[in-house]
């Protein structure tokens, strides 16, 4: 799968300077952004909650006035939100009513290998299986998506993605905005043809010019003049978002992939590569009632609009100066080098010079070991952005190109940007489960082409 010529020219998805025509024009801010429904457990027994999710095709309204066939979890685009509590086990029975194999994976989940969704651990059409999620981890905005070998890019693009939110008492005690004022927002790009059909081609970063927030194109969302917690995930296959609100409004970043930061970070713009989550608290009371505040991306412009409609009577939420205690960083006893590269001569995406092979263990790690991984995007032959995501563990970014991470990147993370020529050092403790887990570039057109490897945690 060689890249299109324009990618060779610039090496940066979306920075080609020319953009494919939008096939079906949609006036911006003409549809309201929905909030994905929270899935209720089918039953509950002791500390276990049982959920049921069926993957199936459905026709949904994405572009106004027309229907698009997509792949869905439970008929919804994006899928229903799973909202769980730390320490309660979620057992999710996935049924595959699609005509191809699927693999469900909770991104950021600390999950036993048998339920983590190894790429070749396929659920065949017509079959069901139970995935077990112990949720022994801190509160965080996670998401679940398909991970079928070589197919995750197309499956996620066509809709197999949803939020997986973990709550815990420590976070609840902070009195951050909650309930109707706690809004998950899944951002992604997409491409449609003139019949409103989704068009999937690998590495098609130029064609994916429609930006969706919770499955709607450049929507508006009514808010009250008060504080909101906004949980963003970038669910794009390739696109990086660099977001800012209104005229560079200062917002408080409160969390990254793995949950709360130690303290809020005041930011005016925040960057998200595919798979990353960032949570911000926005105080809409700083805008006049009646204002329209646009969320802009540095490259594509308007992503969505917040319409400040009413002034709230009371807002008892707050953003405390201290948010959480980050897990301690034990002394590392192991080191690895990870090199991400693209071989332009044959169009191959590689980790340490190799494509994914389900039969080859790339990295063996003793259970409980703390390691520093030095991840480099080798752009000597070809410059293209990548990022890096290991399953099972959350990590800390030690440094980026030798410099300490920015405050928003200094918390708990599971996915990190590694731009052309960059080197990022991260530290993780590998456990508490043994078994085989994937690690890969989360620009999933790349991982679907082989930019993935596996580690085996051994007792
Ligand atoms: Cu978001 Cu390997 O996954
Ligand atoms: Cu990549």
GROMACS .gro file of C-alpha atoms and ligand atoms in nm:
model
  463
    1UNK     CA    1   0.000   0.000   0.000
    2UNK     CA    2   0.209   0.290  -0.128
    3UNK     CA    3   0.102   0.635  -0.026
    4UNK     CA    4  -0.052   0.872  -0.277
    5UNK     CA    5   0.194   1.103  -0.447
    6UNK     CA    6   0.088   1.404  -0.241
    7UNK     CA    7   0.180   1.220   0.078
    8UNK     CA    8   0.524   1.151  -0.060
    9UNK     CA    9   0.557   1.518  -0.138
   10UNK     CA   10   0.471   1.645   0.207
   11UNK     CA   11   0.480   1.343   0.430
   12UNK     CA   12   0.209   1.477   0.648
   13UNK     CA   13  -0.151   1.362   0.634
   14UNK     CA   14  -0.367   1.665   0.597
   15UNK     CA   15  -0.083   1.906   0.533
   16UNK     CA   16  -0.083   1.868   0.161
   17UNK     CA   17  -0.222   2.212   0.092
   18UNK     CA   18  -0.495   2.081  -0.134
   19UNK     CA   19  -0.813   1.920  -0.030
   20UNK     CA   20  -1.048   1.695  -0.225
   21UNK     CA   21  -1.386   1.852  -0.305
   22UNK     CA   22  -1.664   1.789  -0.057
   23UNK     CA   23  -1.905   1.568  -0.246
   24UNK     CA   24  -2.217   1.678  -0.067
   25UNK     CA   25  -2.216   2.018   0.091
   26UNK     CA   26  -2.365   2.045   0.437
   27UNK     CA   27  -2.417   2.389   0.586
   28UNK     CA   28  -2.209   2.408   0.904
   29UNK     CA   29  -2.393   2.412   1.236
   30UNK     CA   30  -2.720   2.289   1.083
   31UNK     CA   31  -2.753   1.977   1.298
   32UNK     CA   32  -2.749   1.937   1.670
   33UNK     CA   33  -2.480   1.721   1.824
   34UNK     CA   34  -2.629   1.421   2.005
   35UNK     CA   35  -2.474   1.271   2.316
   36UNK     CA   36  -2.440   0.894   2.274
   37UNK     CA   37  -2.681   0.701   2.498
   38UNK     CA   38  -2.541   0.524   2.800
   39UNK     CA   39  -2.597   0.149   2.774
   40UNK     CA   40  -2.777   0.003   3.074
   41UNK     CA   41  -2.667  -0.335   3.207
   42UNK     CA   42  -2.892  -0.625   3.112
   43UNK     CA   43  -2.846  -0.758   3.465
   44UNK     CA   44  -2.635  -0.713   3.773
   45UNK     CA   45  -2.506  -0.969   4.018
   46UNK     CA   46  -2.281  -0.875   4.310
   47UNK     CA   47  -1.991  -0.678   4.164
   48UNK     CA   48  -2.064  -0.784   3.805
   49UNK     CA   49  -2.265  -0.595   3.548
   50UNK     CA   50  -2.369  -0.775   3.230
   51UNK     CA   51  -2.400  -0.580   2.908
   52UNK     CA   52  -2.512  -0.694   2.564
   53UNK     CA   53  -2.382  -0.538   2.243
   54UNK     CA   54  -2.452  -0.653   1.888
   55UNK     CA   55  -2.235  -0.535   1.599
   56UNK     CA   56  -2.454  -0.488   1.290
   57UNK     CA   57  -2.509  -0.274   0.987
   58UNK     CA   58  -2.758   0.009   1.016
   59UNK     CA   59  -2.871   0.306   0.811
   60UNK     CA   60  -2.829   0.623   1.009
   61UNK     CA   61  -2.871   0.991   0.933
   62UNK     CA   62  -2.527   1.149   0.929
   63UNK     CA   63  -2.566   1.404   0.650
   64UNK     CA   64  -2.902   1.583   0.695
   65UNK     CA   65  -3.193   1.445   0.493
   66UNK     CA   66  -3.024   1.124   0.386
   67UNK     CA   67  -2.921   0.789   0.528
   68UNK     CA   68  -2.583   0.621   0.525
   69UNK     CA   69  -2.513   0.255   0.582
   70UNK     CA   70  -2.258   0.214   0.859
   71UNK     CA   71  -2.126  -0.057   1.090
   72UNK     CA   72  -2.259  -0.008   1.440
   73UNK     CA   73  -2.248  -0.132   1.794
   74UNK     CA   74  -2.614  -0.171   1.896
   75UNK     CA   75  -2.742   0.019   1.590
   76UNK     CA   76  -2.581   0.347   1.704
   77UNK     CA   77  -2.322   0.571   1.537
   78UNK     CA   78  -2.106   0.621   1.742
   79UNK     CA   79  -2.183   0.321   1.959
   80UNK     CA   80  -2.354   0.342   2.299
   81UNK     CA   81  -2.143   0.466   2.590
   82UNK     CA   82  -2.043   0.210   2.849
   83UNK     CA   83  -2.021   0.384   3.184
   84UNK     CA   84  -1.870   0.177   3.461
   85UNK     CA   85  -1.726   0.219   3.807
   86UNK     CA   86  -1.376   0.133   3.927
   87UNK     CA   87  -1.379  -0.208   4.096
   88UNK     CA   88  -1.699  -0.334   3.934
   89UNK     CA   89  -1.649  -0.595   3.664
   90UNK     CA   90  -1.823  -0.536   3.332
   91UNK     CA   91  -1.901  -0.847   3.131
   92UNK     CA   92  -1.989  -0.748   2.778
   93UNK     CA   93  -2.149  -1.007   2.553
   94UNK     CA   94  -2.059  -0.909   2.199
   95UNK     CA   95  -2.257  -1.064   1.915
   96UNK     CA   96  -2.129  -1.027   1.562
   97UNK     CA   97  -2.414  -0.979   1.314
   98UNK     CA   98  -2.181  -0.840   1.048
   99UNK     CA   99  -2.060  -1.056   0.762
  100UNK     CA  100  -1.693  -1.038   0.860
  101UNK     CA  101  -1.490  -1.118   1.171
  102UNK     CA  102  -1.469  -0.858   1.448
  103UNK     CA  103  -1.251  -0.806   1.756
  104UNK     CA  104  -1.366  -0.578   2.038
  105UNK     CA  105  -1.097  -0.386   2.228
  106UNK     CA  106  -1.126  -0.139   2.515
  107UNK     CA  107  -0.860   0.123   2.442
  108UNK     CA  108  -0.678   0.217   2.762
  109UNK     CA  109  -0.830  -0.074   2.948
  110UNK     CA  110  -0.624  -0.280   3.191
  111UNK     CA  111  -0.774  -0.604   3.062
  112UNK     CA  112  -0.673  -0.971   3.092
  113UNK     CA  113  -0.522  -1.090   2.763
  114UNK     CA  114  -0.811  -1.325   2.688
  115UNK     CA  115  -1.051  -1.028   2.676
  116UNK     CA  116  -0.819  -0.761   2.540
  117UNK     CA  117  -0.897  -0.824   2.175
  118UNK     CA  118  -0.576  -0.950   2.021
  119UNK     CA  119  -0.604  -0.881   1.645
  120UNK     CA  120  -0.635  -1.247   1.552
  121UNK     CA  121  -0.874  -1.333   1.837
  122UNK     CA  122  -1.165  -1.301   1.600
  123UNK     CA  123  -1.536  -1.328   1.668
  124UNK     CA  124  -1.679  -1.498   1.358
  125UNK     CA  125  -2.003  -1.379   1.193
  126UNK     CA  126  -2.308  -1.507   1.376
  127UNK     CA  127  -2.115  -1.580   1.696
  128UNK     CA  128  -2.121  -1.432   2.047
  129UNK     CA  129  -1.864  -1.416   2.325
  130UNK     CA  130  -1.820  -1.252   2.662
  131UNK     CA  131  -1.542  -1.002   2.720
  132UNK     CA  132  -1.454  -0.950   3.087
  133UNK     CA  133  -1.335  -0.607   3.203
  134UNK     CA  134  -1.228  -0.594   3.572
  135UNK     CA  135  -1.202  -0.210   3.569
  136UNK     CA  136  -0.936  -0.213   3.840
  137UNK     CA  137  -0.805   0.122   3.728
  138UNK     CA  138  -0.859   0.488   3.800
  139UNK     CA  139  -1.139   0.698   3.651
  140UNK     CA  140  -1.070   0.778   3.286
  141UNK     CA  141  -1.223   0.843   2.947
  142UNK     CA  142  -1.157   0.527   2.749
  143UNK     CA  143  -1.313   0.412   2.427
  144UNK     CA  144  -1.385   0.079   2.264
  145UNK     CA  145  -1.338  -0.004   1.900
  146UNK     CA  146  -1.280  -0.285   1.656
  147UNK     CA  147  -0.933  -0.438   1.627
  148UNK     CA  148  -0.970  -0.715   1.365
  149UNK     CA  149  -0.638  -0.806   1.201
  150UNK     CA  150  -0.573  -0.580   0.898
  151UNK     CA  151  -0.935  -0.461   0.919
  152UNK     CA  152  -0.943  -0.222   1.215
  153UNK     CA  153  -0.900   0.081   0.991
  154UNK     CA  154  -1.204   0.005   0.778
  155UNK     CA  155  -1.416  -0.121   1.067
  156UNK     CA  156  -1.353   0.183   1.286
  157UNK     CA  157  -1.396   0.416   0.989
  158UNK     CA  158  -1.737   0.260   0.918
  159UNK     CA  159  -1.847   0.311   1.276
  160UNK     CA  160  -1.729   0.046   1.524
  161UNK     CA  161  -1.633   0.283   1.805
  162UNK     CA  162  -1.789   0.408   2.127
  163UNK     CA  163  -1.703   0.563   2.464
  164UNK     CA  164  -1.608   0.358   2.769
  165UNK     CA  165  -1.608   0.583   3.075
  166UNK     CA  166  -1.479   0.479   3.415
  167UNK     CA  167  -1.590   0.670   3.725
  168UNK     CA  168  -1.438   0.647   4.072
  169UNK     CA  169  -1.522   0.800   4.412
  170UNK     CA  170  -1.205   1.014   4.431
  171UNK     CA  171  -1.298   1.188   4.109
  172UNK     CA  172  -1.665   1.220   4.202
  173UNK     CA  173  -1.564   1.394   4.529
  174UNK     CA  174  -1.398   1.676   4.334
  175UNK     CA  175  -1.734   1.814   4.217
  176UNK     CA  176  -1.626   1.861   3.859
  177UNK     CA  177  -1.919   1.937   3.626
  178UNK     CA  178  -2.130   1.620   3.604
  179UNK     CA  179  -2.456   1.481   3.469
  180UNK     CA  180  -2.592   1.698   3.186
  181UNK     CA  181  -2.275   1.906   3.209
  182UNK     CA  182  -2.035   1.618   3.145
  183UNK     CA  183  -2.027   1.567   2.767
  184UNK     CA  184  -1.823   1.308   2.574
  185UNK     CA  185  -1.740   1.425   2.222
  186UNK     CA  186  -1.602   1.183   1.965
  187UNK     CA  187  -1.427   1.370   1.685
  188UNK     CA  188  -1.327   1.215   1.354
  189UNK     CA  189  -1.313   1.276   0.985
  190UNK     CA  190  -1.493   1.084   0.712
  191UNK     CA  191  -1.548   1.075   0.339
  192UNK     CA  192  -1.883   1.046   0.162
  193UNK     CA  193  -1.968   1.013  -0.206
  194UNK     CA  194  -2.252   1.201  -0.381
  195UNK     CA  195  -2.499   0.935  -0.266
  196UNK     CA  196  -2.393   0.989   0.095
  197UNK     CA  197  -2.219   0.652   0.105
  198UNK     CA  198  -1.907   0.628   0.316
  199UNK     CA  199  -1.594   0.587   0.107
  200UNK     CA  200  -1.309   0.395   0.266
  201UNK     CA  201  -0.968   0.381   0.105
  202UNK     CA  202  -0.654   0.327   0.308
  203UNK     CA  203  -0.429   0.630   0.358
  204UNK     CA  204  -0.698   0.857   0.213
  205UNK     CA  205  -0.619   1.154   0.435
  206UNK     CA  206  -0.699   1.398   0.156
  207UNK     CA  207  -1.043   1.262   0.082
  208UNK     CA  208  -1.172   1.261   0.441
  209UNK     CA  209  -1.288   1.620   0.451
  210UNK     CA  210  -1.610   1.586   0.649
  211UNK     CA  211  -1.558   1.640   1.021
  212UNK     CA  212  -1.797   1.459   1.255
  213UNK     CA  213  -1.863   1.522   1.623
  214UNK     CA  214  -2.060   1.236   1.781
  215UNK     CA  215  -2.148   1.125   1.430
  216UNK     CA  216  -2.282   1.456   1.295
  217UNK     CA  217  -2.112   1.696   1.053
  218UNK     CA  218  -1.997   2.023   1.214
  219UNK     CA  219  -2.287   2.025   1.459
  220UNK     CA  220  -2.399   2.284   1.708
  221UNK     CA  221  -2.455   2.205   2.074
  222UNK     CA  222  -2.663   2.418   2.311
  223UNK     CA  223  -2.497   2.492   2.644
  224UNK     CA  224  -2.593   2.691   2.951
  225UNK     CA  225  -2.373   2.977   3.069
  226UNK     CA  226  -2.187   2.766   3.324
  227UNK     CA  227  -1.901   2.516   3.354
  228UNK     CA  228  -1.896   2.202   3.138
  229UNK     CA  229  -1.665   1.904   3.136
  230UNK     CA  230  -1.591   1.809   2.775
  231UNK     CA  231  -1.431   1.470   2.713
  232UNK     CA  232  -1.274   1.460   2.368
  233UNK     CA  233  -1.149   1.153   2.187
  234UNK     CA  234  -0.989   1.169   1.846
  235UNK     CA  235  -1.138   0.866   1.671
  236UNK     CA  236  -0.995   0.954   1.329
  237UNK     CA  237  -0.787   0.698   1.144
  238UNK     CA  238  -0.513   0.946   1.053
  239UNK     CA  239  -0.611   1.304   1.128
  240UNK     CA  240  -0.454   1.502   1.410
  241UNK     CA  241  -0.672   1.775   1.559
  242UNK     CA  242  -0.528   2.094   1.704
  243UNK     CA  243  -0.823   2.255   1.873
  244UNK     CA  244  -0.900   2.596   2.012
  245UNK     CA  245  -1.224   2.743   2.136
  246UNK     CA  246  -1.352   3.079   2.012
  247UNK     CA  247  -1.085   3.346   2.004
  248UNK     CA  248  -0.824   3.144   2.193
  249UNK     CA  249  -1.037   3.102   2.503
  250UNK     CA  250  -0.838   2.968   2.795
  251UNK     CA  251  -0.975   2.638   2.918
  252UNK     CA  252  -0.863   2.405   3.197
  253UNK     CA  253  -0.729   2.074   3.075
  254UNK     CA  254  -0.811   1.835   3.357
  255UNK     CA  255  -0.732   1.493   3.213
  256UNK     CA  256  -0.541   1.299   2.951
  257UNK     CA  257  -0.583   0.940   2.826
  258UNK     CA  258  -0.550   0.769   3.163
  259UNK     CA  259  -0.751   1.011   3.374
  260UNK     CA  260  -0.700   1.324   3.582
  261UNK     CA  261  -0.383   1.531   3.569
  262UNK     CA  262  -0.219   1.620   3.900
  263UNK     CA  263  -0.339   1.978   3.856
  264UNK     CA  264  -0.541   2.157   3.590
  265UNK     CA  265  -0.335   2.291   3.299
  266UNK     CA  266  -0.447   2.623   3.151
  267UNK     CA  267  -0.441   2.581   2.773
  268UNK     CA  268  -0.559   2.784   2.476
  269UNK     CA  269  -0.509   2.505   2.228
  270UNK     CA  270  -0.472   2.131   2.254
  271UNK     CA  271  -0.349   1.873   2.008
  272UNK     CA  272  -0.486   1.521   1.975
  273UNK     CA  273  -0.346   1.247   1.753
  274UNK     CA  274  -0.570   0.946   1.676
  275UNK     CA  275  -0.671   0.751   1.985
  276UNK     CA  276  -0.578   1.025   2.235
  277UNK     CA  277  -0.826   1.174   2.483
  278UNK     CA  278  -0.818   1.515   2.639
  279UNK     CA  279  -1.070   1.649   2.887
  280UNK     CA  280  -1.123   2.017   2.944
  281UNK     CA  281  -1.350   2.221   3.166
  282UNK     CA  282  -1.492   2.521   2.984
  283UNK     CA  283  -1.662   2.798   3.174
  284UNK     CA  284  -1.928   2.919   2.931
  285UNK     CA  285  -2.038   3.186   3.180
  286UNK     CA  286  -1.753   3.396   3.044
  287UNK     CA  287  -1.956   3.434   2.723
  288UNK     CA  288  -2.274   3.641   2.694
  289UNK     CA  289  -2.598   3.448   2.667
  290UNK     CA  290  -2.669   3.427   2.295
  291UNK     CA  291  -2.305   3.390   2.190
  292UNK     CA  292  -2.195   3.125   1.949
  293UNK     CA  293  -1.855   2.984   2.030
  294UNK     CA  294  -1.678   2.785   1.761
  295UNK     CA  295  -1.441   2.498   1.828
  296UNK     CA  296  -1.178   2.536   1.558
  297UNK     CA  297  -0.916   2.299   1.427
  298UNK     CA  298  -0.591   2.458   1.308
  299UNK     CA  299  -0.618   2.289   0.971
  300UNK     CA  300  -0.982   2.231   0.878
  301UNK     CA  301  -1.138   2.525   1.063
  302UNK     CA  302  -1.476   2.488   1.237
  303UNK     CA  303  -1.534   2.149   1.399
  304UNK     CA  304  -1.850   2.235   1.593
  305UNK     CA  305  -2.024   2.527   1.765
  306UNK     CA  306  -2.141   2.581   2.122
  307UNK     CA  307  -2.450   2.800   2.148
  308UNK     CA  308  -2.464   2.968   2.487
  309UNK     CA  309  -2.838   2.968   2.536
  310UNK     CA  310  -2.939   3.024   2.892
  311UNK     CA  311  -2.775   3.134   3.207
  312UNK     CA  312  -2.764   2.866   3.468
  313UNK     CA  313  -2.926   2.940   3.800
  314UNK     CA  314  -2.663   2.777   4.013
  315UNK     CA  315  -2.339   2.613   3.920
  316UNK     CA  316  -2.193   2.432   4.219
  317UNK     CA  317  -1.924   2.260   4.015
  318UNK     CA  318  -1.561   2.360   4.044
  319UNK     CA  319  -1.212   2.286   3.922
  320UNK     CA  320  -0.991   2.234   4.228
  321UNK     CA  321  -0.623   2.332   4.215
  322UNK     CA  322  -0.524   1.974   4.295
  323UNK     CA  323  -0.698   1.704   4.094
  324UNK     CA  324  -0.523   1.380   4.169
  325UNK     CA  325  -0.207   1.210   4.285
  326UNK     CA  326  -0.035   1.053   3.990
  327UNK     CA  327   0.082   0.694   4.040
  328UNK     CA  328   0.444   0.678   4.162
  329UNK     CA  329   0.721   0.626   3.908
  330UNK     CA  330   0.922   0.327   4.030
  331UNK     CA  331   1.285   0.288   3.919
  332UNK     CA  332   1.304   0.135   3.574
  333UNK     CA  333   1.504  -0.185   3.534
  334UNK     CA  334   1.457  -0.242   3.162
  335UNK     CA  335   1.502  -0.048   2.842
  336UNK     CA  336   1.373  -0.091   2.488
  337UNK     CA  337   1.411   0.092   2.164
  338UNK     CA  338   1.114   0.121   1.933
  339UNK     CA  339   1.163   0.262   1.585
  340UNK     CA  340   0.864   0.362   1.376
  341UNK     CA  341   0.934   0.398   1.006
  342UNK     CA  342   0.784   0.397   0.661
  343UNK     CA  343   0.970   0.223   0.382
  344UNK     CA  344   0.891   0.425   0.074
  345UNK     CA  345   1.045   0.177  -0.166
  346UNK     CA  346   0.767  -0.074  -0.105
  347UNK     CA  347   0.516   0.133   0.091
  348UNK     CA  348   0.551  -0.064   0.415
  349UNK     CA  349   0.481   0.065   0.766
  350UNK     CA  350   0.725  -0.088   1.012
  351UNK     CA  351   0.810  -0.120   1.380
  352UNK     CA  352   1.178  -0.201   1.434
  353UNK     CA  353   1.200  -0.282   1.064
  354UNK     CA  354   0.923  -0.539   1.063
  355UNK     CA  355   0.556  -0.577   0.986
  356UNK     CA  356   0.320  -0.742   1.234
  357UNK     CA  357   0.332  -1.119   1.249
  358UNK     CA  358   0.083  -1.286   1.479
  359UNK     CA  359   0.323  -1.578   1.528
  360UNK     CA  360   0.624  -1.367   1.630
  361UNK     CA  361   0.668  -1.232   1.982
  362UNK     CA  362   0.864  -0.909   1.946
  363UNK     CA  363   0.913  -0.824   2.311
  364UNK     CA  364   0.910  -1.049   2.615
  365UNK     CA  365   0.867  -0.877   2.950
  366UNK     CA  366   0.870  -1.020   3.299
  367UNK     CA  367   0.547  -0.946   3.485
  368UNK     CA  368   0.575  -0.639   3.702
  369UNK     CA  369   0.888  -0.496   3.537
  370UNK     CA  370   0.919  -0.121   3.497
  371UNK     CA  371   1.076  -0.022   3.167
  372UNK     CA  372   1.170   0.289   2.975
  373UNK     CA  373   1.083   0.272   2.607
  374UNK     CA  374   1.253   0.509   2.369
  375UNK     CA  375   1.019   0.554   2.074
  376UNK     CA  376   1.164   0.719   1.766
  377UNK     CA  377   0.995   0.817   1.443
  378UNK     CA  378   1.276   0.754   1.196
  379UNK     CA  379   1.223   0.996   0.913
  380UNK     CA  380   1.557   0.953   0.740
  381UNK     CA  381   1.394   0.792   0.437
  382UNK     CA  382   1.052   0.943   0.462
  383UNK     CA  383   0.888   1.188   0.702
  384UNK     CA  384   0.537   1.101   0.814
  385UNK     CA  385   0.371   1.143   1.154
  386UNK     CA  386   0.301   0.840   1.371
  387UNK     CA  387   0.197   0.782   1.726
  388UNK     CA  388   0.242   0.498   1.971
  389UNK     CA  389  -0.005   0.295   2.176
  390UNK     CA  390   0.069  -0.013   2.388
  391UNK     CA  391  -0.219  -0.223   2.517
  392UNK     CA  392  -0.259  -0.318   2.887
  393UNK     CA  393  -0.052  -0.037   3.039
  394UNK     CA  394  -0.080   0.331   3.101
  395UNK     CA  395   0.252   0.512   3.083
  396UNK     CA  396   0.415   0.843   3.166
  397UNK     CA  397   0.598   1.054   2.913
  398UNK     CA  398   0.947   1.120   3.055
  399UNK     CA  399   1.059   1.350   2.778
  400UNK     CA  400   1.000   1.449   2.418
  401UNK     CA  401   1.317   1.523   2.219
  402UNK     CA  402   1.503   1.548   2.549
  403UNK     CA  403   1.270   1.809   2.696
  404UNK     CA  404   1.014   1.751   2.971
  405UNK     CA  405   0.658   1.701   2.849
  406UNK     CA  406   0.414   1.993   2.845
  407UNK     CA  407   0.178   1.993   3.149
  408UNK     CA  408  -0.107   1.843   2.946
  409UNK     CA  409   0.117   1.550   2.848
  410UNK     CA  410   0.269   1.496   3.191
  411UNK     CA  411  -0.018   1.289   3.330
  412UNK     CA  412  -0.121   0.928   3.271
  413UNK     CA  413  -0.129   0.830   2.905
  414UNK     CA  414  -0.170   0.535   2.671
  415UNK     CA  415  -0.118   0.699   2.332
  416UNK     CA  416   0.148   0.951   2.241
  417UNK     CA  417   0.231   1.154   1.932
  418UNK     CA  418   0.568   1.083   1.772
  419UNK     CA  419   0.617   1.332   1.490
  420UNK     CA  420   0.872   1.295   1.209
  421UNK     CA  421   1.221   1.278   1.357
  422UNK     CA  422   1.093   1.292   1.716
  423UNK     CA  423   1.198   1.073   2.005
  424UNK     CA  424   0.968   1.022   2.303
  425UNK     CA  425   1.074   0.835   2.615
  426UNK     CA  426   0.804   0.672   2.818
  427UNK     CA  427   0.793   0.464   3.130
  428UNK     CA  428   0.548   0.189   3.217
  429UNK     CA  429   0.512  -0.097   3.460
  430UNK     CA  430   0.401  -0.409   3.275
  431UNK     CA  431   0.121  -0.595   3.448
  432UNK     CA  432  -0.086  -0.702   3.630
  433UNK     CA  433  -0.179  -0.964   3.369
  434UNK     CA  434   0.033  -1.205   3.167
  435UNK     CA  435  -0.016  -1.293   2.803
  436UNK     CA  436   0.016  -1.145   2.457
  437UNK     CA  437  -0.073  -0.784   2.390
  438UNK     CA  438  -0.038  -0.562   2.087
  439UNK     CA  439   0.143  -0.232   2.059
  440UNK     CA  440   0.116  -0.021   1.749
  441UNK     CA  441   0.086   0.308   1.574
  442UNK     CA  442  -0.269   0.437   1.632
  443UNK     CA  443  -0.289   0.597   1.295
  444UNK     CA  444  -0.485   0.285   1.220
  445UNK     CA  445  -0.449   0.292   0.844
  446UNK     CA  446  -0.083   0.230   0.933
  447UNK     CA  447  -0.147  -0.041   1.194
  448UNK     CA  448  -0.386  -0.216   0.954
  449UNK     CA  449  -0.097  -0.227   0.709
  450UNK     CA  450   0.130  -0.395   0.963
  451UNK     CA  451   0.259  -0.114   1.188
  452UNK     CA  452   0.199  -0.326   1.494
  453UNK     CA  453   0.397  -0.565   1.712
  454UNK     CA  454   0.332  -0.784   2.013
  455UNK     CA  455   0.469  -0.813   2.362
  456UNK     CA  456   0.437  -1.116   2.583
  457UNK     CA  457   0.415  -1.058   2.955
  458UNK     CA  458   0.551  -1.364   3.131
  459UNK     CA  459   0.536  -1.477   3.493
  460LIG    CU1  460  -0.723   0.200   2.021
  460LIG    CU2  461  -0.478  -0.123   1.977
  460LIG     O1  462  -0.605   0.033   2.001
  461LIG    CU1  463   0.189   0.547   1.185
   0.00000   0.00000   0.00000
